[in-house]
Short mmCIF file of C-alpha atoms (C1' of nucleotides) in Angstrom, two decimals:
data_model
loop_
_atom_site.label_atom_id
_atom_site.label_comp_id
_atom_site.label_asym_id
_atom_site.label_seq_id
_atom_site.Cartn_x
_atom_site.Cartn_y
_atom_site.Cartn_z
CA UNK V 1 75.59 96.83 97.48
CA UNK V 2 77.99 99.12 98.40
CA UNK V 3 78.70 96.50 102.14
CA UNK V 4 78.55 94.03 99.30
CA UNK V 5 82.19 95.51 97.35
CA UNK V 6 83.19 96.20 100.42
CA UNK V 7 83.52 92.30 102.18
CA UNK V 8 84.75 90.97 98.37
CA UNK V 9 87.88 94.35 98.16
CA UNK V 10 88.08 93.53 102.05
CA UNK V 11 88.98 89.36 101.10
CA UNK V 12 91.37 90.57 98.16
CA UNK V 13 93.34 92.26 100.59
CA UNK V 14 93.02 89.71 103.04
CA UNK V 15 94.10 87.79 99.93
CA UNK V 16 97.11 89.35 98.23
CA UNK V 17 97.82 91.90 100.49
CA UNK V 18 96.25 95.91 99.73
CA UNK V 19 99.66 96.38 96.81
CA UNK V 20 97.33 94.84 94.46
CA UNK V 21 93.91 95.59 94.69
CA UNK V 22 92.38 96.56 92.09
CA UNK V 23 89.13 98.23 91.23
CA UNK V 24 88.64 95.89 88.02
CA UNK V 25 89.44 92.53 90.17
CA UNK V 26 87.25 93.17 92.43
CA UNK V 27 84.30 94.23 89.75
CA UNK V 28 85.49 90.77 88.09
CA UNK V 29 84.23 89.17 91.26
CA UNK V 30 81.23 90.71 91.40
CA UNK V 31 80.44 89.94 88.00
CA UNK V 32 79.55 93.33 87.07
CA UNK V 33 81.39 96.59 85.05
CA UNK V 34 84.63 97.93 86.55
CA UNK V 35 82.40 101.23 85.18
CA UNK V 36 79.72 100.39 87.30
CA UNK V 37 81.82 100.14 90.82
CA UNK V 38 82.40 104.17 90.79
CA UNK V 39 78.43 104.20 91.30
CA UNK V 40 79.78 103.53 95.11
CA UNK V 41 83.07 105.03 95.16
CA UNK V 42 85.36 107.44 93.74
CA UNK V 43 87.93 105.61 92.29
CA UNK V 44 90.62 103.10 94.05
CA UNK V 45 91.81 105.05 96.65
CA UNK V 46 88.26 105.65 97.74
CA UNK V 47 88.26 102.21 97.97
CA UNK V 48 91.78 101.76 99.94
CA UNK V 49 90.82 103.97 102.47
CA UNK V 50 87.13 102.68 103.23
CA UNK V 51 89.17 99.47 103.88
CA UNK V 52 91.66 101.14 105.62
CA UNK V 53 89.26 102.56 107.64
CA UNK V 54 87.53 98.99 107.95
CA UNK V 55 90.67 97.51 108.97
CA UNK V 56 91.40 100.43 111.29
CA UNK V 57 87.73 100.29 112.51
CA UNK V 58 87.92 95.99 112.73
CA UNK V 59 90.23 95.67 115.58
CA UNK V 60 89.78 98.78 117.73
CA UNK V 61 86.07 96.75 117.75
CA UNK V 62 87.83 93.61 119.08
CA UNK V 63 90.18 95.55 121.60
CA UNK V 64 87.17 97.35 123.21
CA UNK V 65 85.58 93.67 122.68
CA UNK V 66 88.53 92.49 125.35
CA UNK V 67 88.84 95.12 127.62
CA UNK V 68 85.18 94.20 128.01
CA UNK V 69 85.41 91.32 128.72
CA UNK V 70 88.44 91.32 130.72
CA UNK V 71 86.70 93.72 133.19
CA UNK V 72 83.63 92.17 133.32
CA UNK V 73 85.72 88.11 133.91
CA UNK V 74 87.64 90.83 136.60
CA UNK V 75 84.55 90.84 139.65
CA UNK V 76 85.41 87.32 139.93
CA UNK V 77 88.07 87.67 141.69
CA UNK V 78 91.75 87.96 139.23
CA UNK V 79 94.63 90.39 139.53
CA UNK V 80 95.14 93.18 137.26
CA UNK V 81 97.61 91.90 135.95
CA UNK V 82 96.28 88.83 134.25
CA UNK V 83 93.01 90.62 133.34
CA UNK V 84 95.82 93.51 131.35
CA UNK V 85 97.21 90.52 129.45
CA UNK V 86 93.06 90.35 127.59
CA UNK V 87 93.89 93.32 124.96
CA UNK V 88 97.42 92.45 123.83
CA UNK V 89 96.45 88.49 122.93
CA UNK V 90 92.68 90.13 121.33
CA UNK V 91 95.79 92.43 118.92
CA UNK V 92 97.80 89.51 118.63
CA UNK V 93 95.02 86.99 117.37
CA UNK V 94 93.41 89.47 115.27
CA UNK V 95 96.49 89.93 113.29
CA UNK V 96 97.06 86.38 112.95
CA UNK V 97 93.46 85.92 111.17
CA UNK V 98 94.21 89.53 109.51
CA UNK V 99 98.12 89.72 108.56
CA UNK V 100 97.46 91.73 105.72
CA UNK V 101 94.83 94.24 107.61
CA UNK V 102 97.85 94.55 109.90
CA UNK V 103 100.10 95.50 107.24
CA UNK V 104 97.39 98.18 105.71
CA UNK V 105 97.63 100.19 110.12
CA UNK V 106 101.15 99.49 110.83
CA UNK V 107 103.62 97.82 107.84
CA UNK V 108 105.00 100.56 105.14
CA UNK V 109 102.48 103.44 104.36
CA UNK V 110 101.42 102.84 100.64
CA UNK V 111 103.24 105.49 99.33
CA UNK V 112 101.69 108.49 98.07
CA UNK V 113 99.14 108.00 99.40
CA UNK V 114 97.62 109.07 102.87
CA UNK V 115 95.61 107.69 105.98
CA UNK V 116 92.47 108.95 106.02
CA UNK V 117 91.48 111.69 108.98
CA UNK V 118 88.82 109.17 110.89
CA UNK V 119 91.31 106.41 111.00
CA UNK V 120 92.40 108.39 115.15
CA UNK V 121 90.06 108.04 116.63
CA UNK V 122 89.67 103.87 116.71
CA UNK V 123 93.86 104.03 116.47
CA UNK V 124 92.80 106.06 119.77
CA UNK V 125 89.89 103.52 121.07
CA UNK V 126 92.85 100.55 120.39
CA UNK V 127 94.90 102.17 122.53
CA UNK V 128 92.41 103.28 125.26
CA UNK V 129 90.96 99.92 125.32
CA UNK V 130 95.03 98.68 125.96
CA UNK V 131 94.75 100.70 129.02
CA UNK V 132 92.01 100.29 129.90
CA UNK V 133 92.95 98.37 133.21
CA UNK V 134 95.80 100.25 134.38
CA UNK V 135 94.01 103.26 134.37
CA UNK V 136 90.85 101.45 136.33
CA UNK V 137 93.99 99.95 138.61
CA UNK V 138 94.97 102.81 139.43
CA UNK V 139 92.44 105.16 140.13
CA UNK V 140 90.99 102.13 142.68
CA UNK V 141 94.79 102.91 144.28
CA UNK V 142 95.90 99.39 143.37
CA UNK V 143 99.24 100.01 141.52
CA UNK V 144 101.84 99.49 142.35
CA UNK V 145 104.07 102.40 143.68
CA UNK V 146 108.00 102.51 142.93
CA UNK V 147 106.96 101.00 139.60
CA UNK V 148 106.59 102.86 136.64
CA UNK V 149 105.20 105.73 138.69
CA UNK V 150 107.59 105.87 140.55
CA UNK V 151 110.23 106.60 137.95
CA UNK V 152 112.13 110.06 136.96
CA UNK V 153 110.91 111.49 133.80
CA UNK V 154 112.22 114.48 132.56
CA UNK V 155 111.12 117.79 131.66
CA UNK V 156 111.44 117.22 127.88
CA UNK V 157 109.72 113.25 128.47
CA UNK V 158 107.13 114.90 129.96
CA UNK V 159 106.72 117.13 126.90
CA UNK V 160 107.17 114.48 124.30
CA UNK V 161 104.06 112.69 125.87
CA UNK V 162 101.85 115.35 127.28
CA UNK V 163 99.07 114.44 124.61
CA UNK V 164 99.11 110.51 124.81
CA UNK V 165 98.62 111.75 128.99
CA UNK V 166 96.11 114.10 127.94
CA UNK V 167 93.85 112.02 126.12
CA UNK V 168 94.14 108.69 127.55
CA UNK V 169 95.25 109.34 131.15
CA UNK V 170 93.50 111.95 133.54
CA UNK V 171 95.56 112.51 136.10
CA UNK V 172 98.29 110.12 136.21
CA UNK V 173 101.58 110.02 137.14
CA UNK V 174 103.91 110.33 134.15
CA UNK V 175 105.76 107.10 134.86
CA UNK V 176 102.91 105.48 134.26
CA UNK V 177 102.43 107.00 131.04
CA UNK V 178 105.12 106.92 129.73
CA UNK V 179 105.45 102.81 130.58
CA UNK V 180 101.79 102.22 128.87
CA UNK V 181 103.73 104.19 125.90
CA UNK V 182 106.98 102.03 126.10
CA UNK V 183 104.48 98.62 126.51
CA UNK V 184 102.38 100.16 122.66
CA UNK V 185 105.50 100.01 120.93
CA UNK V 186 106.84 96.34 122.29
CA UNK V 187 103.58 94.86 121.87
CA UNK V 188 102.63 96.28 118.51
CA UNK V 189 106.73 95.26 117.60
CA UNK V 190 106.41 92.20 118.65
CA UNK V 191 103.35 90.91 116.61
CA UNK V 192 104.14 93.19 113.77
CA UNK V 193 107.80 91.34 114.22
CA UNK V 194 106.03 88.29 114.10
CA UNK V 195 103.14 88.74 111.41
CA UNK V 196 105.50 89.95 108.84
CA UNK V 197 107.66 86.80 109.28
CA UNK V 198 110.90 88.37 111.44
CA UNK V 199 110.57 85.58 113.72
CA UNK V 200 111.59 82.72 111.15
CA UNK V 201 114.34 80.36 112.15
CA UNK V 202 114.79 83.22 115.28
CA UNK V 203 112.35 82.53 117.77
CA UNK V 204 110.61 78.77 117.19
CA UNK V 205 107.52 80.11 119.63
CA UNK V 206 106.66 83.35 118.79
CA UNK V 207 103.25 82.72 121.22
CA UNK V 208 104.85 82.14 124.30
CA UNK V 209 107.29 84.94 124.06
CA UNK V 210 104.56 86.86 123.12
CA UNK V 211 102.85 86.06 126.40
CA UNK V 212 106.25 86.28 128.88
CA UNK V 213 106.38 89.99 126.89
CA UNK V 214 102.82 91.15 128.06
CA UNK V 215 103.10 89.56 131.43
CA UNK V 216 106.48 91.16 132.40
CA UNK V 217 105.34 94.57 130.45
CA UNK V 218 102.38 94.59 133.31
CA UNK V 219 104.65 94.35 136.04
CA UNK V 220 106.51 97.05 134.40
CA UNK V 221 103.84 99.43 134.85
CA UNK V 222 102.13 98.19 138.21
CA UNK V 223 100.68 95.72 137.79
CA UNK V 224 99.82 93.08 139.94
CA UNK I 1 127.55 99.31 85.51
CA UNK I 2 126.01 96.57 87.56
CA UNK I 3 126.63 99.10 90.18
CA UNK I 4 125.24 102.23 88.63
CA UNK I 5 122.33 100.41 88.51
CA UNK I 6 121.59 99.81 91.90
CA UNK I 7 122.93 103.08 93.40
CA UNK I 8 119.02 104.67 90.43
CA UNK I 9 117.44 102.09 91.49
CA UNK I 10 118.33 102.70 94.86
CA UNK I 11 117.58 106.10 95.12
CA UNK I 12 114.37 105.02 93.49
CA UNK I 13 113.44 103.06 96.75
CA UNK I 14 114.43 105.64 98.82
CA UNK I 15 111.93 108.48 96.18
CA UNK I 16 109.01 106.45 96.37
CA UNK I 17 109.32 103.46 97.74
CA UNK I 18 109.73 100.02 96.19
CA UNK I 19 106.44 99.02 95.04
CA UNK I 20 106.79 101.31 92.30
CA UNK I 21 110.33 100.22 91.32
CA UNK I 22 109.93 99.78 87.87
CA UNK I 23 112.70 98.97 85.39
CA UNK I 24 112.04 101.20 82.47
CA UNK I 25 112.03 104.05 85.26
CA UNK I 26 115.65 102.98 86.14
CA UNK I 27 116.04 102.72 82.61
CA UNK I 28 115.07 105.95 82.02
CA UNK I 29 116.63 107.60 84.14
CA UNK I 30 120.40 105.67 83.13
CA UNK I 31 118.81 107.03 79.42
CA UNK I 32 119.19 103.82 78.34
CA UNK I 33 117.06 101.59 76.85
CA UNK I 34 114.44 98.59 79.21
CA UNK I 35 116.28 95.62 77.42
CA UNK I 36 119.53 96.69 78.19
CA UNK I 37 118.89 95.76 82.20
CA UNK I 38 118.93 92.45 80.77
CA UNK I 39 121.67 92.27 80.22
CA UNK I 40 123.02 93.44 84.02
CA UNK I 41 119.71 91.46 86.45
CA UNK I 42 116.61 88.64 85.66
CA UNK I 43 114.40 91.30 85.74
CA UNK I 44 112.49 92.86 87.83
CA UNK I 45 112.76 91.21 90.44
CA UNK I 46 115.82 90.04 90.99
CA UNK I 47 117.01 93.62 90.82
CA UNK I 48 114.23 94.24 93.61
CA UNK I 49 115.84 91.01 95.70
CA UNK I 50 119.52 92.58 94.82
CA UNK I 51 118.27 96.31 96.63
CA UNK I 52 116.46 94.14 99.46
CA UNK I 53 119.89 92.51 99.97
CA UNK I 54 121.67 95.73 99.85
CA UNK I 55 119.13 97.39 102.19
CA UNK I 56 120.33 94.54 104.71
CA UNK I 57 124.06 95.02 104.13
CA UNK I 58 123.51 98.95 104.49
CA UNK I 59 121.80 98.69 107.81
CA UNK I 60 124.27 96.08 109.22
CA UNK I 61 127.28 97.95 108.46
CA UNK I 62 125.69 100.98 110.14
CA UNK I 63 125.23 98.61 112.92
CA UNK I 64 128.32 97.42 113.55
CA UNK I 65 130.28 100.56 112.35
CA UNK I 66 128.68 101.99 115.76
CA UNK I 67 128.91 98.83 117.92
CA UNK I 68 133.02 98.81 117.08
CA UNK I 69 132.48 102.76 117.58
CA UNK I 70 131.26 102.04 121.42
CA UNK I 71 133.20 99.63 122.27
CA UNK I 72 136.97 101.42 121.23
CA UNK I 73 135.55 104.62 123.33
CA UNK I 74 134.47 102.14 126.45
CA UNK I 75 138.37 101.66 126.80
CA UNK I 76 137.75 104.89 128.03
CA UNK I 77 135.95 104.55 131.31
CA UNK I 78 132.92 104.40 130.14
CA UNK I 79 129.80 102.20 131.77
CA UNK I 80 128.11 99.72 129.75
CA UNK I 81 124.84 101.00 130.09
CA UNK I 82 125.55 104.37 127.66
CA UNK I 83 128.08 101.90 125.65
CA UNK I 84 124.49 100.01 124.84
CA UNK I 85 122.86 103.17 123.44
CA UNK I 86 125.21 103.27 120.17
CA UNK I 87 123.60 101.06 118.23
CA UNK I 88 120.38 101.44 119.01
CA UNK I 89 121.00 104.91 118.62
CA UNK I 90 122.48 103.65 114.70
CA UNK I 91 119.94 101.84 113.91
CA UNK I 92 117.24 104.53 114.73
CA UNK I 93 119.70 107.70 112.52
CA UNK I 94 119.71 104.93 110.00
CA UNK I 95 115.76 104.45 109.75
CA UNK I 96 115.24 108.14 109.73
CA UNK I 97 117.27 109.01 106.80
CA UNK I 98 116.61 105.57 104.52
CA UNK I 99 113.09 105.46 105.91
CA UNK I 100 111.79 103.84 102.77
CA UNK I 101 114.64 101.06 103.38
CA UNK I 102 113.60 100.51 106.53
CA UNK I 103 110.24 100.12 105.11
CA UNK I 104 111.65 97.05 103.24
CA UNK I 105 113.23 95.15 105.94
CA UNK I 106 110.71 95.52 108.28
CA UNK I 107 107.44 96.69 106.93
CA UNK I 108 104.82 95.14 105.08
CA UNK I 109 106.47 92.08 103.10
CA UNK I 110 106.27 92.27 99.27
CA UNK I 111 103.02 89.92 98.14
CA UNK I 112 104.18 87.07 96.57
CA UNK I 113 107.81 87.74 96.83
CA UNK I 114 109.87 85.50 99.21
CA UNK I 115 113.35 88.00 100.43
CA UNK I 116 116.26 85.88 99.20
CA UNK I 117 118.17 83.50 102.17
CA UNK I 118 121.54 85.37 101.54
CA UNK I 119 119.61 88.47 104.79
CA UNK I 120 119.35 85.97 107.28
CA UNK I 121 123.97 86.86 107.28
CA UNK I 122 123.28 89.95 107.72
CA UNK I 123 120.23 90.05 109.61
CA UNK I 124 122.25 88.03 112.84
CA UNK I 125 124.77 90.58 111.73
CA UNK I 126 122.68 93.34 112.91
CA UNK I 127 121.60 91.60 116.13
CA UNK I 128 125.14 90.41 116.88
CA UNK I 129 126.47 93.84 116.98
CA UNK I 130 123.23 95.60 119.29
CA UNK I 131 123.56 92.51 121.83
CA UNK I 132 127.86 93.45 121.62
CA UNK I 133 128.09 95.03 125.00
CA UNK I 134 125.70 93.08 126.95
CA UNK I 135 127.95 89.48 125.80
CA UNK I 136 131.06 91.63 126.62
CA UNK I 137 129.49 93.32 129.84
CA UNK I 138 128.59 88.95 130.78
CA UNK I 139 131.53 87.64 129.79
CA UNK I 140 133.76 90.36 132.18
CA UNK I 141 131.14 89.58 134.93
CA UNK I 142 129.78 93.17 135.27
CA UNK I 143 126.15 92.42 134.45
CA UNK I 144 124.04 93.08 137.64
CA UNK I 145 122.69 89.42 138.72
CA UNK I 146 119.01 89.51 139.90
CA UNK I 147 118.01 91.83 136.61
CA UNK I 148 117.90 89.50 133.51
CA UNK I 149 119.91 86.96 134.10
CA UNK I 150 118.13 86.14 137.84
CA UNK I 151 114.17 85.84 136.58
CA UNK I 152 112.85 82.17 136.05
CA UNK I 153 112.21 81.18 132.00
CA UNK I 154 109.72 78.25 131.24
CA UNK I 155 110.68 75.39 129.67
CA UNK I 156 108.96 76.84 126.78
CA UNK I 157 109.70 79.87 126.58
CA UNK I 158 113.26 78.60 126.74
CA UNK I 159 113.28 76.25 124.32
CA UNK I 160 111.20 78.91 121.67
CA UNK I 161 114.00 80.71 122.24
CA UNK I 162 117.06 77.98 121.57
CA UNK I 163 117.83 79.62 118.48
CA UNK I 164 118.42 83.10 119.36
CA UNK I 165 120.49 81.49 122.95
CA UNK I 166 122.77 79.53 119.81
CA UNK I 167 123.72 81.98 117.81
CA UNK I 168 123.81 84.94 119.60
CA UNK I 169 124.70 84.22 123.42
CA UNK I 170 126.89 80.85 124.28
CA UNK I 171 126.29 80.40 127.33
CA UNK I 172 124.57 83.18 128.37
CA UNK I 173 121.98 82.68 130.99
CA UNK I 174 118.61 82.68 129.61
CA UNK I 175 116.71 85.25 131.81
CA UNK I 176 119.02 87.86 129.71
CA UNK I 177 118.93 86.16 126.09
CA UNK I 178 114.89 86.61 126.27
CA UNK I 179 115.70 90.19 127.69
CA UNK I 180 117.54 90.82 124.79
CA UNK I 181 114.80 89.29 122.74
CA UNK I 182 112.35 91.77 123.25
CA UNK I 183 114.86 94.81 123.67
CA UNK I 184 114.94 93.99 120.21
CA UNK I 185 111.77 93.76 119.73
CA UNK I 186 110.90 97.12 121.67
CA UNK I 187 113.69 99.12 119.75
CA UNK I 188 112.34 97.48 116.21
CA UNK I 189 108.83 98.65 117.39
CA UNK I 190 109.79 102.56 118.77
CA UNK I 191 112.00 102.45 115.42
CA UNK I 192 109.29 101.29 113.31
CA UNK I 193 106.40 102.90 115.16
CA UNK I 194 108.19 106.53 113.99
CA UNK I 195 109.50 105.99 110.60
CA UNK I 196 105.14 105.11 109.75
CA UNK I 197 104.21 108.27 111.28
CA UNK I 198 102.04 106.21 113.88
CA UNK I 199 102.88 109.21 116.04
CA UNK I 200 101.95 111.81 114.41
CA UNK I 201 100.03 114.33 117.21
CA UNK I 202 100.86 111.37 119.93
CA UNK I 203 104.47 111.43 120.44
CA UNK I 204 105.65 114.99 120.16
CA UNK I 205 108.98 114.47 120.12
CA UNK I 206 109.34 110.57 119.19
CA UNK I 207 113.59 111.25 119.98
CA UNK I 208 113.63 112.16 123.67
CA UNK I 209 111.50 108.55 124.03
CA UNK I 210 113.98 105.76 122.34
CA UNK I 211 116.25 107.50 124.49
CA UNK I 212 114.93 106.94 127.28
CA UNK I 213 113.65 103.49 125.87
CA UNK I 214 116.76 102.41 125.32
CA UNK I 215 118.51 103.74 128.46
CA UNK I 216 115.56 101.82 130.29
CA UNK I 217 116.51 98.51 128.75
CA UNK I 218 119.78 99.02 129.33
CA UNK I 219 118.56 98.45 133.32
CA UNK I 220 116.10 95.73 132.04
CA UNK I 221 119.88 93.32 131.11
CA UNK I 222 120.85 94.30 133.65
CA UNK I 223 123.14 97.14 132.17
CA UNK I 224 124.79 99.45 134.75
"C1'" DT K 1 43.68 100.46 84.25
"C1'" DG K 2 46.35 102.05 82.22
"C1'" DT K 3 49.69 105.47 80.11
"C1'" DA K 4 53.48 109.29 79.66
"C1'" DC K 5 57.59 109.66 82.43
"C1'" DA K 6 61.64 110.11 85.69
"C1'" DT K 7 64.84 107.82 88.77
"C1'" DC K 8 68.94 105.40 88.64
"C1'" DA K 9 71.89 100.42 88.72
"C1'" DG K 10 74.82 98.61 85.84
"C1'" DT K 11 76.38 98.49 80.74
"C1'" DG K 12 80.61 97.77 77.19
"C1'" DA K 13 82.49 99.83 74.39
"C1'" DA K 14 86.56 102.51 73.95
"C1'" DC K 15 90.83 105.75 76.42
"C1'" DG K 16 95.57 106.09 76.69
"C1'" DC K 17 99.30 104.47 80.28
"C1'" DG K 18 103.23 102.14 82.24
"C1'" DC K 19 104.28 97.96 82.94
"C1'" DG K 20 108.34 93.56 82.23
"C1'" DT K 21 109.88 91.21 78.38
"C1'" DT K 22 111.63 89.46 73.55
"C1'" DC K 23 114.72 89.07 69.99
"C1'" DA K 24 116.40 90.04 66.71
"C1'" DC K 25 119.69 94.20 65.74
"C1'" DT K 26 124.17 96.74 64.97
"C1'" DG K 27 128.37 99.32 65.75
"C1'" DA K 28 132.18 99.70 68.50
"C1'" DT K 29 136.26 97.42 70.74
"C1'" DG K 30 139.83 94.10 71.04
"C1'" DT K 31 141.98 89.73 69.05
"C1'" DA K 32 144.91 86.55 65.56
"C1'" DC K 33 146.95 86.13 61.52
"C1'" DT M 1 150.43 97.35 58.80
"C1'" DG M 2 146.32 95.74 57.34
"C1'" DT M 3 142.88 92.06 57.57
"C1'" DA M 4 139.18 88.77 59.13
"C1'" DC M 5 136.53 88.09 62.50
"C1'" DA M 6 135.39 87.48 67.52
"C1'" DT M 7 132.77 88.98 70.97
"C1'" DC M 8 129.26 91.74 73.35
"C1'" DA M 9 127.46 96.21 75.61
"C1'" DG M 10 123.38 98.63 74.39
"C1'" DT M 11 119.27 99.47 70.33
"C1'" DG M 12 114.56 99.98 69.42
"C1'" DA M 13 110.21 98.07 67.56
"C1'" DA M 14 106.87 95.05 69.13
"C1'" DC M 15 104.28 91.93 72.14
"C1'" DG M 16 100.32 91.54 75.28
"C1'" DC M 17 99.17 92.33 79.72
"C1'" DG M 18 95.67 94.97 83.49
"C1'" DC M 19 94.73 98.90 85.18
"C1'" DG M 20 91.74 103.27 86.00
"C1'" DT M 21 88.29 106.22 83.96
"C1'" DT M 22 85.38 108.53 80.78
"C1'" DC M 23 80.86 108.62 78.27
"C1'" DA M 24 77.62 107.82 76.00
"C1'" DC M 25 73.16 104.02 77.01
"C1'" DT M 26 69.80 100.44 78.51
"C1'" DG M 27 66.42 99.25 80.42
"C1'" DA M 28 63.97 97.66 84.79
"C1'" DT M 29 60.92 99.46 88.82
"C1'" DG M 30 58.40 103.03 90.54
"C1'" DT M 31 55.69 106.98 90.41
"C1'" DA M 32 52.02 110.50 88.35
"C1'" DC M 33 48.73 111.08 86.62
#
DNA sequence: TGTACATCAGTGAACGCGCGTTCACTGATGTAC
DNA sequence: TGTACATCAGTGAACGCGCGTTCACTGATGTAC
């Protein structure tokens, strides 16, 4: 039943966005009394929290599946750079099929409402999936020297990026860590600009641009 | 009077975000009857449209001022790369002081609500201001060969990016145009991630990272 | 097999709220003669 | 200088709406003896 409520609520968010999600409309769709939902959720905010978490988990699952599939495929001869593309593509594909959920994660925060603490874990999983080919290429000694790794990094910058390095990149050159964070920035930016409609009349084929951009990021990080 | 209404409404958006903007609360702040606002605006949506446009104009103004100041300063000996930093910094500074307005422009679109057509013009002005140092460096023949310009660009990508090239970069190498669009993507992504709270516990000093990232973009485009 | 009772998912009426929008109006200010 | 009239910014009451949340309740199902 909880699952059924979530399914309907998820559909509402997908159709109209989170702002107009209401307990009453969900109840209506389920042909229940609004008060019945209180048996399953503490109120509207609790339902919204569950949906946000849901979106994070869904995206994380997608990212991990793509990373895993690419890792399997890489047993056949394939370059690291080609393998790298899998997760960004999966993120973009998910965002295009779930634009409102993407907005829930990366868009304007709902005012006066704090995202639940549990989003930290799936968020880290998304980042880890993205970065997995880089980590594995580095471990195998296949990361091109002189690219990200060779770059000078100030002490300030190194300190700023320390949590990322400790969380995702044990024993990785700082230069590469910085590049990876920048890659994350670019990917999220590219997807958000597309999903939120900012390429309209500007970039005619966002898919082509996205592909080129992510390829570029690969070589920036020293993947070949 | 129209200006006064806008000022109050702007403050409401700044304080609580666009979602909770209401005619009644604006009227309350002005100590007027709600109906009085109808003399100045056609309704809530019209007011919101005005505010969105307002935000675009404000950001565009800021970007142009920064571009102009940097152009003046560049008469003294200064590198193109250093000059390039001015506009990204201004965009970030504006976003940090006007987070909700940034969200109005680059965040989740308000559902069921189309941004007014007049946003196209200020949007273009922002992009033009950002890109001005690149255009001028190219015109002066100071753009480093082999960087952006030398890059191979597929026909598809060239076509995808044609409106940008025609609008902002007359007679510019396509490679540079693509790099500039990617720079835009990265800058917007970096600011949005910071403003929307996604660096929390991840990147400890977003300013340092932003600075490093934008510097990197300069060399990517062949600015020296 | 039959009775008494507990559980608990879901009901339905009611609450108070703030909202956008309408409409007939008031009353001060300015203009014409 | 004085009167009649037009203008128009702003009023205030009212409308209907959908919302989140509460509360006492019903009635089917399962359990214990």
